[in-house]
PDB file of C-alpha atoms in Angstrom:
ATOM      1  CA  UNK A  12      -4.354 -16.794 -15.140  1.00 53.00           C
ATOM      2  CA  UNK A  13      -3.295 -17.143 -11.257  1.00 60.00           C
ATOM      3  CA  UNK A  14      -0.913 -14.675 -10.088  1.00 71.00           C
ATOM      4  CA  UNK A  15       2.320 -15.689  -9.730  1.00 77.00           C
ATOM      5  CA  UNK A  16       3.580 -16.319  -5.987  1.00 85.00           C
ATOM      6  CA  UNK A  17       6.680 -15.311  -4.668  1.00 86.00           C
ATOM      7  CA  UNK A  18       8.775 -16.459  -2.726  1.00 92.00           C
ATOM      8  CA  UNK A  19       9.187 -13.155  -0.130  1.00 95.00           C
ATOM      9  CA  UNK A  20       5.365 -13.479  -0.620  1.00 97.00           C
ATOM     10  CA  UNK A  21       3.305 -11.805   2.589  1.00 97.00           C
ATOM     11  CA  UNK A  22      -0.361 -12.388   3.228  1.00 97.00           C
ATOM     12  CA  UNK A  23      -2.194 -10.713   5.836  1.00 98.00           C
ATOM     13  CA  UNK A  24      -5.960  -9.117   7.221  1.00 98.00           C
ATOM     14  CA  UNK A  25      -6.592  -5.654   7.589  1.00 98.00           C
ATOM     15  CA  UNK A  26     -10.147  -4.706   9.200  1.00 97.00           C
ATOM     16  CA  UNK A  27     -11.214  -1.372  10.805  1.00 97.00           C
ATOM     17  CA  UNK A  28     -14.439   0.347  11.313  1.00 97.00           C
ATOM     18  CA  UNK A  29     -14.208   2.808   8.592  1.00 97.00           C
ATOM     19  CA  UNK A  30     -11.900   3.475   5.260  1.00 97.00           C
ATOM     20  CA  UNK A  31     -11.608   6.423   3.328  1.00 96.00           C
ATOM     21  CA  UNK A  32      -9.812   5.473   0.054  1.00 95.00           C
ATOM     22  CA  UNK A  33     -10.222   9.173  -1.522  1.00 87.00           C
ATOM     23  CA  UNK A  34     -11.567   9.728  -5.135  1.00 78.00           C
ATOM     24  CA  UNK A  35      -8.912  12.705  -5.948  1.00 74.00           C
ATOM     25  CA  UNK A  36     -12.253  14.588  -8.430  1.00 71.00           C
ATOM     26  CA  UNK A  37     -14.403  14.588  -5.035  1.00 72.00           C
ATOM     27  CA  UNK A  38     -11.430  16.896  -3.101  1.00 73.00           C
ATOM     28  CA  UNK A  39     -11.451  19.930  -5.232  1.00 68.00           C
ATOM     29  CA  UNK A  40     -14.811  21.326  -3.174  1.00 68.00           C
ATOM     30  CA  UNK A  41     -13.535  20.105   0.107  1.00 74.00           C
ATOM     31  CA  UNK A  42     -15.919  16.864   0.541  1.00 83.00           C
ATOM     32  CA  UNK A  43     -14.442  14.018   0.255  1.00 88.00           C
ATOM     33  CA  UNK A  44     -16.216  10.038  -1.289  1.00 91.00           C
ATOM     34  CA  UNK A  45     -14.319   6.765  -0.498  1.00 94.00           C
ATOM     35  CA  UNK A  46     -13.694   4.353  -3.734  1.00 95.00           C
ATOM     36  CA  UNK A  47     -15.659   1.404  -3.528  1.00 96.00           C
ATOM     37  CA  UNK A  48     -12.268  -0.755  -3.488  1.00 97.00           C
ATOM     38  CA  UNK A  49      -9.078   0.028  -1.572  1.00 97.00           C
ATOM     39  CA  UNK A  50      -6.255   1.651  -4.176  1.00 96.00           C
ATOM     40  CA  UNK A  51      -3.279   0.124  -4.376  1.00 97.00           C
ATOM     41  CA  UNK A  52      -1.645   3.278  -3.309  1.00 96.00           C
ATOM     42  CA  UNK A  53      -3.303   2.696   0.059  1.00 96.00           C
ATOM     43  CA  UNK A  54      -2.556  -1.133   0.409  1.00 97.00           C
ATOM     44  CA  UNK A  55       1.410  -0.047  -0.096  1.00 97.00           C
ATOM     45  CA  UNK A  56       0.864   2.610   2.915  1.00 96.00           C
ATOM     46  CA  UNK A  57      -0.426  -0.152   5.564  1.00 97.00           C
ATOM     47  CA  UNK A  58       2.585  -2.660   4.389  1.00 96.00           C
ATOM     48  CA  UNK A  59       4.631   0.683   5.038  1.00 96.00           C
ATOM     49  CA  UNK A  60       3.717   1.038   8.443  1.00 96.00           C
ATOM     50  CA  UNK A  61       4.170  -2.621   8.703  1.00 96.00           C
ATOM     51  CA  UNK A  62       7.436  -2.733   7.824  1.00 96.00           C
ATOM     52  CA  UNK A  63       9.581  -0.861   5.610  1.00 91.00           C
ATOM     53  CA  UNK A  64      13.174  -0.480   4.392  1.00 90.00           C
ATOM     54  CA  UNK A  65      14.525   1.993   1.336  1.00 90.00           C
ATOM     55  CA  UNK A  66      16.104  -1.240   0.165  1.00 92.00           C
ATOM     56  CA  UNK A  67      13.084  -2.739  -0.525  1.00 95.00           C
ATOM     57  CA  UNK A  68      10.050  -1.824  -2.792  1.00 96.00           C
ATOM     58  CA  UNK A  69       6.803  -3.250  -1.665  1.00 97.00           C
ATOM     59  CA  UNK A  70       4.526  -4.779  -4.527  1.00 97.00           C
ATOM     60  CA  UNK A  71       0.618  -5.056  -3.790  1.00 98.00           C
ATOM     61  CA  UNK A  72      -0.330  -8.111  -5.542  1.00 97.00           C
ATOM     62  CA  UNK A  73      -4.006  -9.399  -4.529  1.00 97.00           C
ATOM     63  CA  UNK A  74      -6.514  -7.900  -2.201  1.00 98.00           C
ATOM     64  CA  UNK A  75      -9.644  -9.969  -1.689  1.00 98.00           C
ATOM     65  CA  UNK A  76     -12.998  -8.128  -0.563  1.00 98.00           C
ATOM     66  CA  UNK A  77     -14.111  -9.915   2.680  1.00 98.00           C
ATOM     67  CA  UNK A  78     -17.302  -7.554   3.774  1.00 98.00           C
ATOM     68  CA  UNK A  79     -19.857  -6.251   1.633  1.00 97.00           C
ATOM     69  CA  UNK A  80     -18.771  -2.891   0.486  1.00 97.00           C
ATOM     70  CA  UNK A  81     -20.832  -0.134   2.548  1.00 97.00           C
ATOM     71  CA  UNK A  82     -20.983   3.556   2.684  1.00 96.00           C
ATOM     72  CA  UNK A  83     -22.040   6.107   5.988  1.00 95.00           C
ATOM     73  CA  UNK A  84     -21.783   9.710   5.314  1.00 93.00           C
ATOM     74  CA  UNK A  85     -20.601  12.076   8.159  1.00 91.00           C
ATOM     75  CA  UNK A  86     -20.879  15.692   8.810  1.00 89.00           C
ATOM     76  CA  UNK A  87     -17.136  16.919   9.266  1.00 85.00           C
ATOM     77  CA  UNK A  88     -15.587  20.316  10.621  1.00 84.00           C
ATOM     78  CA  UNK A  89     -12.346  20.332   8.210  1.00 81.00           C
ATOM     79  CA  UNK A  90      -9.917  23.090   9.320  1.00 79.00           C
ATOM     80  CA  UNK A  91      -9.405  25.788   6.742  1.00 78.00           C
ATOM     81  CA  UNK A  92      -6.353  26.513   4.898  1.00 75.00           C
ATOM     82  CA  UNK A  93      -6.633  30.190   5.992  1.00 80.00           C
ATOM     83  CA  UNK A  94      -7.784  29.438  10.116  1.00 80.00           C
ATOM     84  CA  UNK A  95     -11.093  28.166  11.283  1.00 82.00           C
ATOM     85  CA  UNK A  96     -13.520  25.664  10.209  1.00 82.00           C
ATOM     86  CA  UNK A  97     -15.552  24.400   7.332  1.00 83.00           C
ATOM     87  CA  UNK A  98     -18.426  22.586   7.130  1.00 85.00           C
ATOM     88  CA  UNK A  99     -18.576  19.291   4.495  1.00 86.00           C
ATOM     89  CA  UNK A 100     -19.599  15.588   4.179  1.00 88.00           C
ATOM     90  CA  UNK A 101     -17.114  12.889   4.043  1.00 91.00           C
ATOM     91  CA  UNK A 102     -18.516   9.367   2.705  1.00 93.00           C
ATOM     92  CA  UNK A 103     -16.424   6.538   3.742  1.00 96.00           C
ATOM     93  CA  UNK A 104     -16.866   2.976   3.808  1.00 97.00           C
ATOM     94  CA  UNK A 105     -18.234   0.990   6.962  1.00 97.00           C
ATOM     95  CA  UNK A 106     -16.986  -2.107   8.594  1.00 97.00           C
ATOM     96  CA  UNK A 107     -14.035  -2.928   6.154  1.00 98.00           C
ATOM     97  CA  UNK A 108     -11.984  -6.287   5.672  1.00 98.00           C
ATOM     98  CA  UNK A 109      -9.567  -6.852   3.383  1.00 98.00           C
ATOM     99  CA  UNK A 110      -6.899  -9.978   2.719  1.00 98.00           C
ATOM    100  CA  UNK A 111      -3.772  -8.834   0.717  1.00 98.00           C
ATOM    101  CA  UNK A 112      -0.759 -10.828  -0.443  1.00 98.00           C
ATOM    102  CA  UNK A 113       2.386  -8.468  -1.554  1.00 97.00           C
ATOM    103  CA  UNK A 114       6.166  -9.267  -1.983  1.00 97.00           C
ATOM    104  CA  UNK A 115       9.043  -6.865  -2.011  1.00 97.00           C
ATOM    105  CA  UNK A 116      11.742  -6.348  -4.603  1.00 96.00           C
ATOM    106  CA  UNK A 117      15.263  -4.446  -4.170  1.00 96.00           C
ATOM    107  CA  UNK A 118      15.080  -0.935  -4.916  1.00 94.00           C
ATOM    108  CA  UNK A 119      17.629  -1.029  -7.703  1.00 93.00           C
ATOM    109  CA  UNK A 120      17.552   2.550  -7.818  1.00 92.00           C
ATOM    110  CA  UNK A 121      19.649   2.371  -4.443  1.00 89.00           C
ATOM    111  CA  UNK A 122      23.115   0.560  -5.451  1.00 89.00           C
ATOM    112  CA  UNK A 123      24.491   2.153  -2.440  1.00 84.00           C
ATOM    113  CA  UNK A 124      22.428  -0.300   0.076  1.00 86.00           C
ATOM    114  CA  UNK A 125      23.511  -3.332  -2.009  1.00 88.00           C
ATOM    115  CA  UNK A 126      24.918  -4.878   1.251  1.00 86.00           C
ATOM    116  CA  UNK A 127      21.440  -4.307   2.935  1.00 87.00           C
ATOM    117  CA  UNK A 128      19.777  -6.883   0.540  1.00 92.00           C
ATOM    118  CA  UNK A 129      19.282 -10.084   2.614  1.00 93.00           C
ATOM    119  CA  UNK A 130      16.004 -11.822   1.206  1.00 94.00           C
ATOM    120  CA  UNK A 131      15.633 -13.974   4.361  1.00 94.00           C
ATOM    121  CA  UNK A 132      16.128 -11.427   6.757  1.00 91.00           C
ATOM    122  CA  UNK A 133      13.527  -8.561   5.777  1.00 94.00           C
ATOM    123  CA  UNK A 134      10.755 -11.431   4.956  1.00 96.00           C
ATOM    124  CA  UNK A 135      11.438 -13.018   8.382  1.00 95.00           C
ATOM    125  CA  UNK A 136      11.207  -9.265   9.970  1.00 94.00           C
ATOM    126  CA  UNK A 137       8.323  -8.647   7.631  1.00 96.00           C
ATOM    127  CA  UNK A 138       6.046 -11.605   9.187  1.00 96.00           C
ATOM    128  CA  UNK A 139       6.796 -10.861  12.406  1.00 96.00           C
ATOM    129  CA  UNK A 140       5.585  -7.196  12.695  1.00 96.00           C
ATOM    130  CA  UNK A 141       2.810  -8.635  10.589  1.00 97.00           C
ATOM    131  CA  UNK A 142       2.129 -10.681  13.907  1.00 96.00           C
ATOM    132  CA  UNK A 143       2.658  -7.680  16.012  1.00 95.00           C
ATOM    133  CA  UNK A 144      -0.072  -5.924  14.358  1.00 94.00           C
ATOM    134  CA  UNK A 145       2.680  -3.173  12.764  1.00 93.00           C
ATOM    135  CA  UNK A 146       5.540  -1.127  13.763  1.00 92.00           C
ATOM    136  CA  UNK A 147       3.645   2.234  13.551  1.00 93.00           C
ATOM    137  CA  UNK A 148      -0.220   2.889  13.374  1.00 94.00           C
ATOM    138  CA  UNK A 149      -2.078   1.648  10.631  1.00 96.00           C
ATOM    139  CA  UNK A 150      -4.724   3.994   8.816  1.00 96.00           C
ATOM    140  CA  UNK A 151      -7.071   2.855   6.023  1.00 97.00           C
ATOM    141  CA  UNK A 152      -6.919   5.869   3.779  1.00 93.00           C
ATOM    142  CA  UNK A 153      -6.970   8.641   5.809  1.00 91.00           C
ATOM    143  CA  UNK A 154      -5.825   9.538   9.616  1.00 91.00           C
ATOM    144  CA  UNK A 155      -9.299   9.144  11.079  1.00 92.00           C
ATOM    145  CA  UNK A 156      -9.926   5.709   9.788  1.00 95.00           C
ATOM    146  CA  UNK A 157      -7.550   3.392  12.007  1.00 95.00           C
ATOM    147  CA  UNK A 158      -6.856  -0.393  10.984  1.00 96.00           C
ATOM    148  CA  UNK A 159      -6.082  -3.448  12.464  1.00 97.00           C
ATOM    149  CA  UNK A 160      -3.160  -6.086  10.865  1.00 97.00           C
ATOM    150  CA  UNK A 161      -2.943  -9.793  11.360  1.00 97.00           C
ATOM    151  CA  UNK A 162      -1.584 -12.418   9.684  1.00 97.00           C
ATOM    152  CA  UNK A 163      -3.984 -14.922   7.798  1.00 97.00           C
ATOM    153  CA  UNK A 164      -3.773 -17.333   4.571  1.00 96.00           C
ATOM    154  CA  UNK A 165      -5.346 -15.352   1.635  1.00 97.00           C
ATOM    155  CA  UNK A 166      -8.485 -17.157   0.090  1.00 95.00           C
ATOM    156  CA  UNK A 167      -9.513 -18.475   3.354  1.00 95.00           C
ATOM    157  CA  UNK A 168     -12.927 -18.253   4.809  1.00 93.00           C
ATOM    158  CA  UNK A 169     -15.505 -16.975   2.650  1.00 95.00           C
ATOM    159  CA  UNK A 170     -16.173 -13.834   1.520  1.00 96.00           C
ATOM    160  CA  UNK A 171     -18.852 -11.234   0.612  1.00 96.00           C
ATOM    161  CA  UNK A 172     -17.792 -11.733  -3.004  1.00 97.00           C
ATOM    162  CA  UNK A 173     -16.879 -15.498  -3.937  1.00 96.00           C
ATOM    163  CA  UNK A 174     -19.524 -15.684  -6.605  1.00 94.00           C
ATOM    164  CA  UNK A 175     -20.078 -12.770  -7.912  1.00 94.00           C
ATOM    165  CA  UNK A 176     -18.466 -12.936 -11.215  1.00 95.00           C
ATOM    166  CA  UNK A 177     -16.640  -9.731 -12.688  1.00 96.00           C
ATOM    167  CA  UNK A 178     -17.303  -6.536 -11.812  1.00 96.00           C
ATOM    168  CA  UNK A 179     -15.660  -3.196 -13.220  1.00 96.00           C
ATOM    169  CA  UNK A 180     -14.748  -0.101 -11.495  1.00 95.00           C
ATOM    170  CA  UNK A 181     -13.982   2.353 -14.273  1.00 92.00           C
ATOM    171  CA  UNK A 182     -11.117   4.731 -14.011  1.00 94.00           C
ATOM    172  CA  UNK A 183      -9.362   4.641 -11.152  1.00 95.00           C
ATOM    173  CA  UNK A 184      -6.484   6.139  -9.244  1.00 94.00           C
ATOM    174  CA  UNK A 185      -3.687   3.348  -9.005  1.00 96.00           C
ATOM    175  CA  UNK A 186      -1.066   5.285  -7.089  1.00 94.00           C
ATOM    176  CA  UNK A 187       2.062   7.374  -7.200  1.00 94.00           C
ATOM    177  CA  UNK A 188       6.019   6.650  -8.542  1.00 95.00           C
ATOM    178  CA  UNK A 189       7.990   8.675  -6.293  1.00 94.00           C
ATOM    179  CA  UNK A 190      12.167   9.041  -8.410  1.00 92.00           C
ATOM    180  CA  UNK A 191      13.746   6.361  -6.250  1.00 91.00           C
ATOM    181  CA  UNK A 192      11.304   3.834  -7.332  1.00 93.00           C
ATOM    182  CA  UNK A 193      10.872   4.167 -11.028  1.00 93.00           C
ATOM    183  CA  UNK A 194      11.561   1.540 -12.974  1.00 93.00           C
ATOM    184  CA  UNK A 195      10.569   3.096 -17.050  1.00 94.00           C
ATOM    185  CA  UNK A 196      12.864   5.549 -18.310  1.00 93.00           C
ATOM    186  CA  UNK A 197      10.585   8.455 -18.743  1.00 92.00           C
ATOM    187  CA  UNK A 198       9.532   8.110 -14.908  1.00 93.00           C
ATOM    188  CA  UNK A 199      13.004   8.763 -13.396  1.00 91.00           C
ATOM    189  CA  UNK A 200      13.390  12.037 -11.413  1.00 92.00           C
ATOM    190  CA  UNK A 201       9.596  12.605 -11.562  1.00 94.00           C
ATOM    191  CA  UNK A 202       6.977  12.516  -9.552  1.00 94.00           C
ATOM    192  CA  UNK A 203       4.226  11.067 -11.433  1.00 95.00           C
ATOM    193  CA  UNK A 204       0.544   9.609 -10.472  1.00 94.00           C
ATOM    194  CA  UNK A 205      -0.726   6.563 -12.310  1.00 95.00           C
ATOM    195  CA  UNK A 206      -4.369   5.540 -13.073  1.00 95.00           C
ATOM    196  CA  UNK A 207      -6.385   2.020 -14.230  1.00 96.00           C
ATOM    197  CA  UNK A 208      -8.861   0.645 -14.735  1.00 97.00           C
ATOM    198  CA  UNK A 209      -9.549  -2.249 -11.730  1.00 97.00           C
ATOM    199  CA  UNK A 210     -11.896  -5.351 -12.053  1.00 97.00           C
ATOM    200  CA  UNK A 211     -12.989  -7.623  -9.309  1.00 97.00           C
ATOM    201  CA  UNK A 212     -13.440 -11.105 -10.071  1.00 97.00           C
ATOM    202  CA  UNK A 213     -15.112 -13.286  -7.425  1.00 97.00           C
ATOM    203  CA  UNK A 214     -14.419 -10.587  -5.168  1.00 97.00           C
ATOM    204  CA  UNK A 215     -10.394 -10.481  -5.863  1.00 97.00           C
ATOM    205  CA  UNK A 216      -8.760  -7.611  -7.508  1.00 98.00           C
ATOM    206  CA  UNK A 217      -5.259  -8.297  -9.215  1.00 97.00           C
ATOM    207  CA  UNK A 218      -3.300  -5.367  -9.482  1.00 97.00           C
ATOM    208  CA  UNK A 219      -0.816  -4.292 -12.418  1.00 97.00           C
ATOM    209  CA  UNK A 220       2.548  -2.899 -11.500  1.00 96.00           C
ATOM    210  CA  UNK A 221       3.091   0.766 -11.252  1.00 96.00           C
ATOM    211  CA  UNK A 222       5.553   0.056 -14.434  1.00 96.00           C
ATOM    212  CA  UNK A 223       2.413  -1.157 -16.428  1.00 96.00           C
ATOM    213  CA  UNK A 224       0.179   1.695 -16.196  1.00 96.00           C
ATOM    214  CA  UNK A 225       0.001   3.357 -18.894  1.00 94.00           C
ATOM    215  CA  UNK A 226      -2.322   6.334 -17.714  1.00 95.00           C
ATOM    216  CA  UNK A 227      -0.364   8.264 -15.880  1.00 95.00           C
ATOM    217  CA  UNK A 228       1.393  11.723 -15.030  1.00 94.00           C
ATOM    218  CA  UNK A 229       4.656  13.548 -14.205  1.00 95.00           C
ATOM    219  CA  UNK A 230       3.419  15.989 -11.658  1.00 93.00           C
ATOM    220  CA  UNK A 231       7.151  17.308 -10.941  1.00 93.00           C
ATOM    221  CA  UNK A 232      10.880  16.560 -10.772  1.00 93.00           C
ATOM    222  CA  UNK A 233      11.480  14.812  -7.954  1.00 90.00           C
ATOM    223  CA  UNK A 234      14.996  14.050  -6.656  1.00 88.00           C
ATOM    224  CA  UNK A 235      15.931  10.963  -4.865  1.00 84.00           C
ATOM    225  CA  UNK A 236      16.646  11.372  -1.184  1.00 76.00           C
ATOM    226  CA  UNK A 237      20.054  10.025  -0.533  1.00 75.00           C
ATOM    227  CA  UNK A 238      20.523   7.105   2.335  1.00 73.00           C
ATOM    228  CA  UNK A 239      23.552   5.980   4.124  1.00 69.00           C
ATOM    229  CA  UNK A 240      24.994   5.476   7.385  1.00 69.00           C
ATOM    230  CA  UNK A 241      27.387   8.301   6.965  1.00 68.00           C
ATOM    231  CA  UNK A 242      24.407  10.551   6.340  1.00 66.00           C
ATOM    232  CA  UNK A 243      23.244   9.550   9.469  1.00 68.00           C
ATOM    233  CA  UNK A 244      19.554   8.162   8.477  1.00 63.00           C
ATOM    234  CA  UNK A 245      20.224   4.422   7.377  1.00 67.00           C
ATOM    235  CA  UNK A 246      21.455   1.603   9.669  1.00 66.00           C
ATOM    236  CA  UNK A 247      20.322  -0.957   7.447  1.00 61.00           C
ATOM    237  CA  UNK A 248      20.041  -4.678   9.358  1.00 52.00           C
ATOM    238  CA  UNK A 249      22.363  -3.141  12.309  1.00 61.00           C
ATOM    239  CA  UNK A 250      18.682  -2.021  13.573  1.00 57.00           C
ATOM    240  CA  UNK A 251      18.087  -5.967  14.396  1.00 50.00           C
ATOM    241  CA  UNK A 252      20.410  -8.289  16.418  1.00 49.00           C
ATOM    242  CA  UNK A 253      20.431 -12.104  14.766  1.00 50.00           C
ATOM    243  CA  UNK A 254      17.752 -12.508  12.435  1.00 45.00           C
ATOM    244  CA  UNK A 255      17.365 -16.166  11.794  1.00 46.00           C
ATOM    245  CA  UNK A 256      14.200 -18.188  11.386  1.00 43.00           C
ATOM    246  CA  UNK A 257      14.525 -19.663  14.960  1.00 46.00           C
ATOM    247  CA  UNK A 258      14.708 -16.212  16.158  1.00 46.00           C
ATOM    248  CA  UNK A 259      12.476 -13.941  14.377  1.00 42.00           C
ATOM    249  CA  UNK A 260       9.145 -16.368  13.714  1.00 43.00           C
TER     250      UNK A 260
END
C-alpha cells in the first residue's frame, strides 16, 4: 500500500561523501559502525537544519536508497572523556545518496503558538531553504560527515535498488520522543528512545511514526521547554516579511 501524500509534503536529495548513522551497541567500547540505512532519527536532523519551527513536528515518511550501500573504515584519534586521545576505528558509509519525502504536523503539545500555525507559510519557507541547500550545516549522522540538500522529485532517476525485492534489516534504532512531541499517553514528560524493525523494498524504506513503535524506552523525565515571545526565544512568522507564493518560491 502507497504511502499516503500530504499536502505540506517535501521531497528532497541529500548526498555527501561519507555517513555515519551510529549503531548505539557498537559505542559502548568507543568504535563506532554506521547502519546500513539512514535512521529516521537522522533524516529528522537534516530537515532540522533545513528548516525548523517548535510549531511544527517534522514526519520522515520515505527515503529511497540511490547508491549502493558501501562501507570504508578509518583509524580515528577520539578525545578522551578524562584529556587526551584514544585510538579506535570508525566504519562509515561511502559516497551516500538519499531521496526523502517528509511533511510536518502542528506540535499540539504547544497550544501557546496556535497563532504561529500557517500551513502555507512554513511549506513555502520549507521549499525554499530546501533550494538554498539549508539554513544551518547539514551532517549525515555525525559532525565529520557533511551533506549536501537539494530539491528533487522522489522516485526519479534510477537507483541502486529498483529491483531488488525486500530486504530486512533486523532491529533497529528508530529514534527518540523528546516531552513536547509525544503524542501516546505514557510518553508525555519522558524522554524515551524507540526501536523497529525496517525493510527495504525496491530500495525504499517506509517508516512508521514514532507513535507506532512499540519497542521503545523512557530513558528520563523530560520537561517541555517553554516558547514565547515574552520569554524572549520565539518570534514565530515575525522572523519573515510577506510570505506568499509569489514571494517565497
Amino acid at each position: 500500500m502507497p504511502k499516503e501524500i500530504y499536502r505540506n509534503t517535501v521531497e528532497f536529495a541529500v548526498r555527501g561523501r561519507y555517513a555515519l548513522f551510529s549503531d548505539i551497541l557498537t559505542r559502548a567500547g568507543g568504535e563506532k559502525s554506521s547502519y546500513p540505512i539512514p535512521t529516521y532519527e537522522a533524516l529528522k536532523g537534516i530537515l532540522h537544519s533545513v528548516y525548523w519551527k517548535p510549531t511544527i513536528v517534522w514526519y520522515i515518511d520515505s527515503v529511497r536508497i540511490m547508491n549502493p550501500i558501501r562501507t570504508a573504515r578509518k583509524g580515528i584519534r577520539p578525545i578522551k572523556y578524562g584529556g587526551g586521545n584514544d585510538l579506535a576505528y570508525y566504519t562509515y558509509l561511502e559516497d551516500v545518496y538519499y531521496q526523502v519525502r517528509a511533511h510536518f504536523e502542528w506540535n499540539m503539545n504547544r497550544p501557546e503558538l496556535e497563532k504561529d500555525r500557517n500551513e502555507n507559510k512554513h511549506h513555502n519557507i520549507a521549499k525554499r531553504m530546501i533550494e538554498r541547500g539549508g539554513r544551518r550545516d547539514i551532517f549525515l549522522g555525525t559532525r565529520e560527515c557533511q551533506g549536501y540538500v537539494e530539491p528533487c522529485k522522489f522516485g526519479e532517476s534510477t537507483g541502486a535498488y529498483d529491483s531488488c525485492g525486500k530486504i530486512p534489516y533486523g532491529l533497529m534504532y528508530h529514534g527518540i520522543t523528546y516531552a513536547d512531541e509525544a503524542v501516546n499517553e505514557d510518553d508525555r514528560d519522558m524522554l524515551t528512545v524507540r526501536l523497529w524493525h525496517p525493510e527495504m523494498n525496491n530500495g525504499v524504506i517506509d517508516f512508521i511514526r514514532p507513535e507506532e513503535c512499540t519497542l521503545k524506552r523512557h530513558i528520563r523525565k523530560m520537561p517541555i521547554k517553554p516558547f514565547g515571545k515574552e520569554l524572549d526565544n520565539f518570534i514565530g512568522l515575525d522572523e519573515f516579511v510577506g510570505g506568499g507564493i509569489g514571494e517565497l518560491d
